[in-house]
Amino acid sequence: MITRWVVRRLDDRLKFSPLARTGLNKIFPDHWSFMMGEIALYAFMYLVASGIFLTFFFESSTRETTYTGTYPPLTGSEVSAAYASSVRLSWDVQFGLVARQSHHWAALVFVGAIVVHLCRIFFTGAFRRPREINWLVGVTLLVLAIVNGFVGYSLPDDLLSGTGLRVANAIILSIPVIGTWLDFIVFGGGFPGQQIVPRLYVAHILLIPGLIIALITVHMVILIRQKHSQFPGPGRTDTNVVGSRLWPAYAVRSLGLLAAVFAACLLLGGLVQINPIWQWGPFEPGAVVAPAQPDWYIGWVDGALRLWPPWEPDIFGYRLPTVFVPGVVFPLVTFGVLYLWPWLERLFTKDRRGHQVLERPRDRPVRVGLGVAALVFNFVLLLAWSEDVISRYTQIPVYHLIYAFRIAAFAAPLLGGAIAFVLARALRDSEADGVLSLTHSDIGAALRRRRPEGEQEPEEEEGEREEPTPAPEEPGTEDVERPVEDHVPVEAGPVP
């Protein structure tokens, strides 16, 4: 009764019920892959919640202090305040270790969900017009998530994170002309400097999360305005959205997913150890921990650093250090291609139409081949990131592994991309239900298929296809041509 009275009084003054009714009747596609974006959102929410708890106990300072906690091997040691507070948080604060480890696991889930979400968007063509802006927002969110993960990973000032900062320092210094200035801005002086931990702390809890929240808001506003894309199916056209209404069906599933993400992070934090900083010890400039691997979302850069040969070319009078190409050029090219991909594909396909219905990956064999090749290449780099661990368990010399991974970095992407291209083209031409339904004749036809020089593949001619005839609107659909405020729900039954 009290709640109803409050709601009625607020509605009488603010008149929000029409907007709320329209929002609650919004249609969401039912395909499971659309949940990956929500997993990323909920992992970020857990990061914020657990991060607030951790800020009450972490001291962002590099001043020397004497450790007086309950971890015996460190008792009486002179360590930084940041490291001492991190160890006390793990050993002396109730729920502290679970909170710190689950925070770390949530960061891995957050970045992983963004990567899978971007892969779904890439392989289904969801980045095409009119969604290019949201693609740019998503790629930027991935960049910010990786940067903030590395920054947070470096805060405890332990020997492992210090090793990672040493690598970052070398990469920054390798940049010609401006490298020394950038290094001074980041570290506040010569490495390791006294300002690095406070600066990383401000960036980790304020600057980068603020940018992430702003971009998530922009992403959601654009999504609401443009409506959801959807997979091909009965009654689905470029002028409607078919699925479940926000309330109650989709809201119940989404809240269940929220609880599952939070539960998974807590279970991982309580049952699976990660980053035991008390074992690494405090950071010392003259020491290094081995084997040393950063988190997986930085591993592809670390793998490139390990595999790149010791070349130092002179360009315009500047000698480029060995780490410049794998540490600076490679990441810039990778994300540069991601940012430009919608326009690069449009340049070759000549497809400038707006799209609401997604493509099956098989409809674009070239895109599938290139995407799989890129994923295989980065997977090889991830394996190379652990070459010293692999060497320890297999007794294969590290240098032999380096040569093997260098060969694999060229051969594996070509092979994986070619196989993916052939399978996608065979699936498209045979209309088989899946890869397991393909016959030898289907694959053989895809391998033998040739076209005259200059003639485009069918997947590049979509701009010439006829527009699909809009199907009659059915219950559980939303017209994407109407403004949000003018939308009238079509499904029977009032929304409370």
mmCIF file of N, CA, C and O in Angstrom, residues 97-133:
data_model
loop_
_atom_site.group_PDB
_atom_site.id
_atom_site.type_symbol
_atom_site.label_atom_id
_atom_site.label_comp_id
_atom_site.label_asym_id
_atom_site.label_seq_id
_atom_site.Cartn_x
_atom_site.Cartn_y
_atom_site.Cartn_z
ATOM 1 N N LEU A 97 40.637 -11.736 1.570
ATOM 2 C CA LEU A 97 41.239 -12.543 0.510
ATOM 3 C C LEU A 97 40.202 -12.897 -0.555
ATOM 4 O O LEU A 97 40.488 -12.853 -1.759
ATOM 5 N N VAL A 98 38.990 -13.241 -0.131
ATOM 6 C CA VAL A 98 37.930 -13.554 -1.093
ATOM 7 C C VAL A 98 37.615 -12.329 -1.944
ATOM 8 O O VAL A 98 37.460 -12.431 -3.167
ATOM 9 N N ALA A 99 37.543 -11.163 -1.301
ATOM 10 C CA ALA A 99 37.241 -9.940 -2.048
ATOM 11 C C ALA A 99 38.341 -9.619 -3.045
ATOM 12 O O ALA A 99 38.063 -9.276 -4.208
ATOM 13 N N ARG A 100 39.606 -9.753 -2.627
ATOM 14 C CA ARG A 100 40.706 -9.412 -3.536
ATOM 15 C C ARG A 100 40.793 -10.396 -4.700
ATOM 16 O O ARG A 100 40.964 -10.012 -5.855
ATOM 17 N N GLN A 101 40.674 -11.693 -4.395
ATOM 18 C CA GLN A 101 40.770 -12.681 -5.461
ATOM 19 C C GLN A 101 39.557 -12.643 -6.379
ATOM 20 O O GLN A 101 39.690 -12.778 -7.610
ATOM 21 N N SER A 102 38.367 -12.464 -5.830
ATOM 22 C CA SER A 102 37.174 -12.399 -6.687
ATOM 23 C C SER A 102 37.192 -11.136 -7.543
ATOM 24 O O SER A 102 36.694 -11.137 -8.678
ATOM 25 N N HIS A 103 37.781 -10.056 -7.012
ATOM 26 C CA HIS A 103 37.947 -8.838 -7.811
ATOM 27 C C HIS A 103 38.855 -9.116 -9.005
ATOM 28 O O HIS A 103 38.571 -8.667 -10.133
ATOM 29 N N HIS A 104 39.916 -9.856 -8.768
ATOM 30 C CA HIS A 104 40.840 -10.208 -9.854
ATOM 31 C C HIS A 104 40.144 -11.113 -10.875
ATOM 32 O O HIS A 104 40.264 -10.908 -12.097
ATOM 33 N N TRP A 105 39.407 -12.115 -10.404
ATOM 34 C CA TRP A 105 38.696 -13.003 -11.308
ATOM 35 C C TRP A 105 37.633 -12.245 -12.110
ATOM 36 O O TRP A 105 37.426 -12.522 -13.301
ATOM 37 N N ALA A 106 36.948 -11.323 -11.461
ATOM 38 C CA ALA A 106 35.921 -10.548 -12.169
ATOM 39 C C ALA A 106 36.530 -9.726 -13.291
ATOM 40 O O ALA A 106 35.906 -9.539 -14.347
ATOM 41 N N ALA A 107 37.761 -9.230 -13.081
ATOM 42 C CA ALA A 107 38.435 -8.487 -14.142
ATOM 43 C C ALA A 107 38.704 -9.389 -15.342
ATOM 44 O O ALA A 107 38.539 -8.973 -16.505
ATOM 45 N N LEU A 108 39.115 -10.642 -15.084
ATOM 46 C CA LEU A 108 39.337 -11.581 -16.182
ATOM 47 C C LEU A 108 38.035 -11.895 -16.907
ATOM 48 O O LEU A 108 38.002 -11.990 -18.141
ATOM 49 N N VAL A 109 36.953 -12.083 -16.147
ATOM 50 C CA VAL A 109 35.654 -12.350 -16.764
ATOM 51 C C VAL A 109 35.179 -11.145 -17.573
ATOM 52 O O VAL A 109 34.640 -11.293 -18.678
ATOM 53 N N PHE A 110 35.396 -9.946 -17.058
ATOM 54 C CA PHE A 110 34.977 -8.724 -17.730
ATOM 55 C C PHE A 110 35.637 -8.601 -19.095
ATOM 56 O O PHE A 110 34.954 -8.407 -20.119
ATOM 57 N N VAL A 111 36.950 -8.733 -19.136
ATOM 58 C CA VAL A 111 37.653 -8.610 -20.414
ATOM 59 C C VAL A 111 37.279 -9.765 -21.339
ATOM 60 O O VAL A 111 37.047 -9.567 -22.541
ATOM 61 N N GLY A 112 37.201 -10.982 -20.795
ATOM 62 C CA GLY A 112 36.849 -12.128 -21.618
ATOM 63 C C GLY A 112 35.476 -11.999 -22.244
ATOM 64 O O GLY A 112 35.281 -12.328 -23.425
ATOM 65 N N ALA A 113 34.491 -11.520 -21.477
ATOM 66 C CA ALA A 113 33.138 -11.354 -22.009
ATOM 67 C C ALA A 113 33.109 -10.293 -23.106
ATOM 68 O O ALA A 113 32.387 -10.435 -24.104
ATOM 69 N N ILE A 114 33.886 -9.228 -22.948
ATOM 70 C CA ILE A 114 33.953 -8.203 -23.993
ATOM 71 C C ILE A 114 34.539 -8.793 -25.273
ATOM 72 O O ILE A 114 34.040 -8.537 -26.386
ATOM 73 N N VAL A 115 35.594 -9.602 -25.137
ATOM 74 C CA VAL A 115 36.229 -10.210 -26.316
ATOM 75 C C VAL A 115 35.243 -11.120 -27.036
ATOM 76 O O VAL A 115 35.084 -11.049 -28.269
ATOM 77 N N VAL A 116 34.547 -11.984 -26.298
ATOM 78 C CA VAL A 116 33.579 -12.893 -26.921
ATOM 79 C C VAL A 116 32.438 -12.095 -27.549
ATOM 80 O O VAL A 116 31.954 -12.420 -28.640
ATOM 81 N N HIS A 117 32.001 -11.050 -26.868
ATOM 82 C CA HIS A 117 30.923 -10.199 -27.392
ATOM 83 C C HIS A 117 31.352 -9.537 -28.707
ATOM 84 O O HIS A 117 30.582 -9.508 -29.685
ATOM 85 N N LEU A 118 32.572 -9.036 -28.757
ATOM 86 C CA LEU A 118 33.071 -8.424 -29.990
ATOM 87 C C LEU A 118 33.208 -9.463 -31.103
ATOM 88 O O LEU A 118 32.968 -9.153 -32.281
ATOM 89 N N CYS A 119 33.605 -10.682 -30.756
ATOM 90 C CA CYS A 119 33.686 -11.739 -31.768
ATOM 91 C C CYS A 119 32.304 -12.036 -32.343
ATOM 92 O O CYS A 119 32.161 -12.228 -33.564
ATOM 93 N N ARG A 120 31.300 -12.091 -31.494
ATOM 94 C CA ARG A 120 29.935 -12.316 -31.993
ATOM 95 C C ARG A 120 29.519 -11.199 -32.932
ATOM 96 O O ARG A 120 28.958 -11.436 -34.011
ATOM 97 N N ILE A 121 29.806 -9.964 -32.557
ATOM 98 C CA ILE A 121 29.460 -8.828 -33.406
ATOM 99 C C ILE A 121 30.226 -8.893 -34.726
ATOM 100 O O ILE A 121 29.664 -8.637 -35.800
ATOM 101 N N PHE A 122 31.499 -9.247 -34.662
ATOM 102 C CA PHE A 122 32.327 -9.298 -35.871
ATOM 103 C C PHE A 122 31.828 -10.362 -36.839
ATOM 104 O O PHE A 122 31.611 -10.088 -38.027
ATOM 105 N N PHE A 123 31.660 -11.588 -36.372
ATOM 106 C CA PHE A 123 31.337 -12.688 -37.276
ATOM 107 C C PHE A 123 29.891 -12.633 -37.783
ATOM 108 O O PHE A 123 29.590 -13.286 -38.790
ATOM 109 N N THR A 124 29.014 -11.899 -37.121
ATOM 110 C CA THR A 124 27.631 -11.792 -37.596
ATOM 111 C C THR A 124 27.354 -10.481 -38.314
ATOM 112 O O THR A 124 26.223 -10.236 -38.734
ATOM 113 N N GLY A 125 28.364 -9.626 -38.453
ATOM 114 C CA GLY A 125 28.169 -8.382 -39.182
ATOM 115 C C GLY A 125 27.350 -7.348 -38.442
ATOM 116 O O GLY A 125 26.772 -6.450 -39.072
ATOM 117 N N ALA A 126 27.300 -7.428 -37.105
ATOM 118 C CA ALA A 126 26.512 -6.466 -36.343
ATOM 119 C C ALA A 126 27.145 -5.084 -36.290
ATOM 120 O O ALA A 126 26.549 -4.154 -35.758
ATOM 121 N N PHE A 127 28.349 -4.938 -36.845
ATOM 122 C CA PHE A 127 29.023 -3.638 -36.861
ATOM 123 C C PHE A 127 28.642 -2.810 -38.085
ATOM 124 O O PHE A 127 29.060 -1.661 -38.212
ATOM 125 N N ARG A 128 27.844 -3.381 -38.993
ATOM 126 C CA ARG A 128 27.507 -2.669 -40.223
ATOM 127 C C ARG A 128 26.559 -1.506 -39.930
ATOM 128 O O ARG A 128 25.995 -1.399 -38.848
ATOM 129 N N ARG A 129 26.404 -0.660 -40.911
ATOM 130 C CA ARG A 129 25.524 0.481 -40.772
ATOM 131 C C ARG A 129 24.145 0.031 -40.297
ATOM 132 O O ARG A 129 23.614 -0.960 -40.807
ATOM 133 N N PRO A 130 23.576 0.663 -39.285
ATOM 134 C CA PRO A 130 23.944 1.958 -38.682
ATOM 135 C C PRO A 130 24.674 1.835 -37.352
ATOM 136 O O PRO A 130 24.603 2.742 -36.528
ATOM 137 N N ARG A 131 25.372 0.728 -37.114
ATOM 138 C CA ARG A 131 25.943 0.461 -35.793
ATOM 139 C C ARG A 131 27.448 0.666 -35.721
ATOM 140 O O ARG A 131 28.108 0.124 -34.838
ATOM 141 N N GLU A 132 28.005 1.444 -36.627
ATOM 142 C CA GLU A 132 29.449 1.667 -36.605
ATOM 143 C C GLU A 132 29.893 2.381 -35.328
ATOM 144 O O GLU A 132 30.952 2.091 -34.779
ATOM 145 N N ILE A 133 29.077 3.334 -34.849
ATOM 146 C CA ILE A 133 29.455 4.093 -33.649
ATOM 147 C C ILE A 133 29.530 3.164 -32.439
ATOM 148 O O ILE A 133 30.462 3.242 -31.626
#
